[in-house]
XYZ file of C-alpha atoms in Angstrom:
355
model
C 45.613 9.714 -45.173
C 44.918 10.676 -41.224
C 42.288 12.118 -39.853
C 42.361 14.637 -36.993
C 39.409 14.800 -34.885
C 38.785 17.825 -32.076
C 37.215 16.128 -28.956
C 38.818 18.988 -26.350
C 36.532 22.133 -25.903
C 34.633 23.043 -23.146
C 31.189 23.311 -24.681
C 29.843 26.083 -22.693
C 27.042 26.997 -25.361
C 25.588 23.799 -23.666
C 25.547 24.197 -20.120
C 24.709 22.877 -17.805
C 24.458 19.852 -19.581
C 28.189 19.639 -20.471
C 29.421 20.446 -16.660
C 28.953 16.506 -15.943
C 29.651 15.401 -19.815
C 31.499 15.864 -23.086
C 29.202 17.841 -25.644
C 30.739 15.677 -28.286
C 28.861 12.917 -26.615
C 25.332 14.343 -26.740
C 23.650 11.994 -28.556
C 21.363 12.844 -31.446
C 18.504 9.923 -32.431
C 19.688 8.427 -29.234
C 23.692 8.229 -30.276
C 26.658 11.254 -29.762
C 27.147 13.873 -32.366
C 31.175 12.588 -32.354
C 29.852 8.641 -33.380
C 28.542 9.999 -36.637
C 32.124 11.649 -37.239
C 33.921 9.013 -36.922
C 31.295 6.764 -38.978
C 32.110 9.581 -41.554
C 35.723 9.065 -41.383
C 35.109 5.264 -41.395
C 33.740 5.453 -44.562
C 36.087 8.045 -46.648
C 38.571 4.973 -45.926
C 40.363 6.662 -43.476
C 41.522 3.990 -40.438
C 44.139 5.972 -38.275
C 42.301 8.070 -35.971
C 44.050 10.830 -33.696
C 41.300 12.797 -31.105
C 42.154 15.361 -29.792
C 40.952 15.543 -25.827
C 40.924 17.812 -22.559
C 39.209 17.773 -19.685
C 36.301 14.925 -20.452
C 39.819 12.825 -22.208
C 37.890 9.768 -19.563
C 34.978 9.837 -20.869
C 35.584 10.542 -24.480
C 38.019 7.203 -24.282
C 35.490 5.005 -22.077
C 33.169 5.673 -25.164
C 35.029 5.436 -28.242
C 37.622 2.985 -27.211
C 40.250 1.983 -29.390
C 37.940 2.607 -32.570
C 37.401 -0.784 -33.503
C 33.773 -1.094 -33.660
C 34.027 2.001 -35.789
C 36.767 0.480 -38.138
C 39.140 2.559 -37.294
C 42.468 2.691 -34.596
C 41.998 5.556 -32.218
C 45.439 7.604 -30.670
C 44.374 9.957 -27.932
C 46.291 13.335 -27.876
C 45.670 15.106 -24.526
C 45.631 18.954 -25.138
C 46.250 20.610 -22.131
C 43.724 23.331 -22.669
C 41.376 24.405 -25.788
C 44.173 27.196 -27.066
C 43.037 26.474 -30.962
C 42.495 24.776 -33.662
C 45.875 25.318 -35.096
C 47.350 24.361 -31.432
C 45.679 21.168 -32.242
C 47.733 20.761 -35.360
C 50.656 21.465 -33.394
C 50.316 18.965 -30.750
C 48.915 16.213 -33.195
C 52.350 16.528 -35.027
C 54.530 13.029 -34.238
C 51.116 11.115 -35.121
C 50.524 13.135 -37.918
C 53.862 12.967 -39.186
C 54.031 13.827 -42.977
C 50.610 12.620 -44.063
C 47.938 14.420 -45.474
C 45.330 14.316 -43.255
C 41.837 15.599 -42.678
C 40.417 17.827 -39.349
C 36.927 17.273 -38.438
C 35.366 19.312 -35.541
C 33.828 16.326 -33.468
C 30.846 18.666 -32.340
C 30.165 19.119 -36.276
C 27.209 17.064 -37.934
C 27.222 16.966 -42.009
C 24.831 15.193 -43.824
C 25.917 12.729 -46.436
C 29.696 12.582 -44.586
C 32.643 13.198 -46.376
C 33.682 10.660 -48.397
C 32.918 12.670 -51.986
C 35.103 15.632 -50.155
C 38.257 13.252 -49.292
C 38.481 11.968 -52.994
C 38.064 15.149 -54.389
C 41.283 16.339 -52.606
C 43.128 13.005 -53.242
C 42.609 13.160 -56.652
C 43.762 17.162 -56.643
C 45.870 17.574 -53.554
C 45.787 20.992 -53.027
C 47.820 22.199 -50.396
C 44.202 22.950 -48.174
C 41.079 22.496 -48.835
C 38.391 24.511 -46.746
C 34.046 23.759 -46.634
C 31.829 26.618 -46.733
C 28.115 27.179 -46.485
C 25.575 30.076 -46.528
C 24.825 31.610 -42.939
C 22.408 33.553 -41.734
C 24.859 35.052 -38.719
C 27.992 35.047 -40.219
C 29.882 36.859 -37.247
C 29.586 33.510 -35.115
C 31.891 31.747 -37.437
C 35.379 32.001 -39.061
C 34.230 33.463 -42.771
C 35.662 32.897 -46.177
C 36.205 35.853 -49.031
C 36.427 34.586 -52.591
C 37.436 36.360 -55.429
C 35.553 36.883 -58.586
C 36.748 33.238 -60.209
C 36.007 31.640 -56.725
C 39.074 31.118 -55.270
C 40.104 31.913 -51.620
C 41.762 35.088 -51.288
C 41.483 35.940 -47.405
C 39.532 34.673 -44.096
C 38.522 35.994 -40.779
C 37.639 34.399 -37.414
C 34.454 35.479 -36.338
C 34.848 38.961 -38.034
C 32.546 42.183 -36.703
C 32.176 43.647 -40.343
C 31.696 39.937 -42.275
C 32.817 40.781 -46.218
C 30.946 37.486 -47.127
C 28.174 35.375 -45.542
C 30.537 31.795 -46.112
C 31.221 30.340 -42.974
C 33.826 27.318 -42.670
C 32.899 24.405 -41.987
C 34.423 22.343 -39.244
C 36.097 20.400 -41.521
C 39.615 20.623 -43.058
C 41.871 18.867 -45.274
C 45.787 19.242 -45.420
C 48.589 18.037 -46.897
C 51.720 18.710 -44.479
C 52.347 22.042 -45.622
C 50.530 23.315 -42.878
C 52.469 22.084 -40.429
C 54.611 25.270 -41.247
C 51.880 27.541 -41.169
C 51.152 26.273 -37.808
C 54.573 27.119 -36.354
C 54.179 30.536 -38.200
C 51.176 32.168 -36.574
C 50.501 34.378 -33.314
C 47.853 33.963 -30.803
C 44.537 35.671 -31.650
C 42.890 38.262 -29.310
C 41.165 35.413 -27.780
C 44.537 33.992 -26.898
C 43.839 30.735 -29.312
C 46.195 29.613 -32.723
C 43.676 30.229 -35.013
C 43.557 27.809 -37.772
C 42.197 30.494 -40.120
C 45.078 32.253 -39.236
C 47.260 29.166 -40.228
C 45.190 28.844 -43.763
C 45.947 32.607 -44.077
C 49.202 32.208 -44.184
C 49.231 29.963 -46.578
C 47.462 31.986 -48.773
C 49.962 34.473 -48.239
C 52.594 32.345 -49.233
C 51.082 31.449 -52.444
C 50.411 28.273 -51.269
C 46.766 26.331 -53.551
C 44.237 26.729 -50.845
C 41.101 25.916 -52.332
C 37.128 25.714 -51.186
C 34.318 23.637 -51.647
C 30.915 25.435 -50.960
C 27.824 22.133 -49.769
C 24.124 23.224 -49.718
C 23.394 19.858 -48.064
C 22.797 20.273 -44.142
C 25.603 21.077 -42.102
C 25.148 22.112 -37.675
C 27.800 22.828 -35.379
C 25.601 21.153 -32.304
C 27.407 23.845 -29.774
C 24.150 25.268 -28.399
C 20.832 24.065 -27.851
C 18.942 25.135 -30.461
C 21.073 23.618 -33.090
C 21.155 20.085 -31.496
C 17.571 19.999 -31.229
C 17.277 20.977 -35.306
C 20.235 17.799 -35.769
C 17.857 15.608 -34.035
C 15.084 17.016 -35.911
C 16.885 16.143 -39.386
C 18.476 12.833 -38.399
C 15.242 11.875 -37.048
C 13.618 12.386 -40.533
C 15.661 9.397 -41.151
C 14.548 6.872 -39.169
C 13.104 3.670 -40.098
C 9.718 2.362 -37.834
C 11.080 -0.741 -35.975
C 9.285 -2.108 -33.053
C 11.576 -4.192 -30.758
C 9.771 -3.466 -27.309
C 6.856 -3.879 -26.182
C 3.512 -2.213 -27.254
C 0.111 -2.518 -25.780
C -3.462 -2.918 -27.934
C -4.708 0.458 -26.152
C -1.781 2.468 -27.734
C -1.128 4.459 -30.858
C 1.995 4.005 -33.064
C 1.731 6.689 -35.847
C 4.682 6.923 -38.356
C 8.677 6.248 -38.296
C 8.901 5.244 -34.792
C 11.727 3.009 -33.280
C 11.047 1.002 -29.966
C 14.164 -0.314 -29.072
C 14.271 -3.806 -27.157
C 13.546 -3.871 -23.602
C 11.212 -0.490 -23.870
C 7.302 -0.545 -23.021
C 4.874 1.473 -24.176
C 1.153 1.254 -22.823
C -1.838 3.473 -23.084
C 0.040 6.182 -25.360
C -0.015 7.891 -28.581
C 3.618 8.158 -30.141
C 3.359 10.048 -33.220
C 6.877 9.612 -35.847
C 9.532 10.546 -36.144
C 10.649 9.659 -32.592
C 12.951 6.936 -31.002
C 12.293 5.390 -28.202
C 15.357 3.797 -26.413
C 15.864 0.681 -24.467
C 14.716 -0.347 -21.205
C 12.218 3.156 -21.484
C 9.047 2.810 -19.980
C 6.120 5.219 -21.915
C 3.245 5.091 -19.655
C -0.378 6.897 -20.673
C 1.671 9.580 -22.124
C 2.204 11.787 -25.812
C 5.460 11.792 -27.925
C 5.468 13.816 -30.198
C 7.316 14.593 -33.559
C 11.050 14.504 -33.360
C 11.466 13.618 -30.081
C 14.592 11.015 -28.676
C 13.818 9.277 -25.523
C 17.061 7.578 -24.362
C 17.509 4.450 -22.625
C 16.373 3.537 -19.120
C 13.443 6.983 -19.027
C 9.885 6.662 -18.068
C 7.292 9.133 -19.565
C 4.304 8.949 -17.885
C 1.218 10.921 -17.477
C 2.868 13.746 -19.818
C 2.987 15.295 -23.210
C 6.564 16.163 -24.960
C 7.611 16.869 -28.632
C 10.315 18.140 -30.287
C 13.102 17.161 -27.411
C 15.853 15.084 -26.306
C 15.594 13.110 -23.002
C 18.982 11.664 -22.276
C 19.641 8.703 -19.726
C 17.546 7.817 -16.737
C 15.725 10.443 -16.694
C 11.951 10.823 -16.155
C 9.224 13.327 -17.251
C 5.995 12.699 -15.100
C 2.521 13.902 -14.625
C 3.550 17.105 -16.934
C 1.290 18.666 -19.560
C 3.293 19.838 -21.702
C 7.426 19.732 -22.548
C 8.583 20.797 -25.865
C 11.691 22.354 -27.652
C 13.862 21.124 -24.913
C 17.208 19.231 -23.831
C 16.827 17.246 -20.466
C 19.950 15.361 -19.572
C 20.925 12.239 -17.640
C 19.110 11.412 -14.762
C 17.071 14.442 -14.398
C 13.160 13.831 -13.011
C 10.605 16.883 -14.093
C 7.488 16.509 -12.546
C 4.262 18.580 -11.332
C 4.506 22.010 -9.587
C 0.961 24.068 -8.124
C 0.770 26.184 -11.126
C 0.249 25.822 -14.941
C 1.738 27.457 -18.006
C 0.542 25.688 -21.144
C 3.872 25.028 -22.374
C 7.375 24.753 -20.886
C 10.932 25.577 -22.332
C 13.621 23.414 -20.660
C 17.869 22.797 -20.338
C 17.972 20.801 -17.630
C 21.413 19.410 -16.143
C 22.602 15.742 -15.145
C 20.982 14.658 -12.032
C 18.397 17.891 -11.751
C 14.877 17.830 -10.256
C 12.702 20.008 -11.441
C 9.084 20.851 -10.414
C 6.825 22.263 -13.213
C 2.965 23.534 -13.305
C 0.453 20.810 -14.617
């Protein structure tokens, strides 16, 4: 078995951030949303590996590699533009050759991976197998119908008038049947091979598509909001570990990681939160559920519930919270004062806020 994993799409839920980097590479707790995919994959027992990549193909390869500190052997398939998921299939064809094979949306986080998912549909093999949850807004997602005995009987990409509130998850599993359906669909109305369309067809065709509903915690980390809640839950996982540095006038409370090289003096850090290497926390808060990346100094501030990516530095601020900063961004002081500030800050920003 192969897995299929989509590194390719634009990820303009997340701007600015993803102008100057892949939103599969985002990291959550300090490492990207894609790394826990492939761990996923890793541990099903699944060892080829073929991503799927566009525009950030550079970056997505100077971070992943070959695989091999994943377990796994990596094949890059350059799409020329994000025209589907089923367009994906298409292209991925000579690796995929005829192997069943799973698709996993590399933006997609799923607690608990997917290993109990793959055996279920070795030991059954239906022809696809599809994962739905509950949502709240089912229009933002392709949606699922079942009949009465729970079967599949029809889907719909991002549907106006939702018949259900089951959204698919982004992950698949196929045998090579759909290879046909691929070949046998038209472009959507947004111009993109749909690959409900593809499991559609199947359907049609009379071809065992089956579904397996999870309750367990499932994000696609496309926006803002949703990453934050990722790091929020992956966070919850963390084990305290103190590898830096930490002064007698400061306050560790909690599941707190220091990571080696980071200092922390004069502060209060209160758990879950990671603080990454080389960081520098300096007479400042952390909050709850916060990441601070490597090589960031905090100083002089207060922030919670946020993700600080690379090099960047928060600075004489009050108050930061419920907020993305990326790489190399500095945030400091402005004349005036709101108590509280809501921030998505690109790579390489400066930013001047009340304090």
């Amino acid at each position: 078995m192969k897995a299929l994993v989509l590194s390719g799409g634009a990820g303009t839920r997340l701007r600015p951030i993803t102008h100057t980097s892949a939103k599969q590479l985002v990291p959550v707790a300090n490492k990207p949303v894609l790394f826990y995919g492939l761990e996923a994959i890793a541990d099903a027992g699944i060892r080829e590996v073929g991503i799927v990549v566009g525009d950030t193909a550079d970056e997505i390869r100077e971070a992943v590699g070959d695989g091999s500190r994943f377990g796994i052997e990596v094949t890059y398939l350059p799409q020329e533009a994000p025209l589907g998921l089923a367009h994906a299939v298409l292209i991925a064809r000579e690796f995929l050759g005829d192997d069943d094979f799973v698709m996993y949306l590399g933006d997609n986080f799923i607690v608990g991976g997917i290993t109990g998912l793959v055996e279920e549909f070795r030991a059954d093999r239906p022809d696809a197998q599809i994962l739905l949850t509950q949502v709240p807004n089912p229009t933002a997602f392709g949606v699922a119908e079942l009949d009465a005995e729970g079967r599949v009987v029809a889907l719909e990409e991002k549907p106006k008038q939702p018949k259900s509130d089951l959204a698919l998850v982004g992950v698949y599993l196929f045998t090579p049947a759909i290879h046909e359906a691929v070949r046998s669909i038209e472009p959507s109305w947004r111009g993109e091979l749909e690959i409900t369309h593809a499991i559609q067809w199947l359907i049609d065709q009379k071809h065992d598509v089956r579904s397996t509903t999870i309750s367990g915690y499932w994000k696609d980390t496309g926006n803002v909001t949703d990453m934050l809640e990722v790091n929020r839950s992956v966070l919850e996982t963390v084990e305290p570990l103190v590898e830096g540095t930490v002064d007698d006038t400061s306050e560790i409370i909690g599941r707190v990681r220091i990571e080696a090289g980071a200092r922390v003096s004069g502060s209060r850090i209160v758990g879950p939160a990671i603080v990454g290497a080389g960081s520098v926390i300096n007479d400042a808060y952390v909050g709850p559920f916060t990441s601070i990346s490597e090589e960031c100094r905090i100083e002089d501030s207060e922030i919670e519930y946020s993700i600080v990516l690379r090099g960047s530095s928060v600075t004489g601020v009050r108050r930061v919270e419920a907020s993305l900063i990326g790489r190399d961004v500095e945030v400091t002081p402005a004349p005036r004062n709101p108590s509280a500030h809501r921030l998505v800050l690109g790579d390489h920003s400066k930013v001047q806020i009340s304090s």
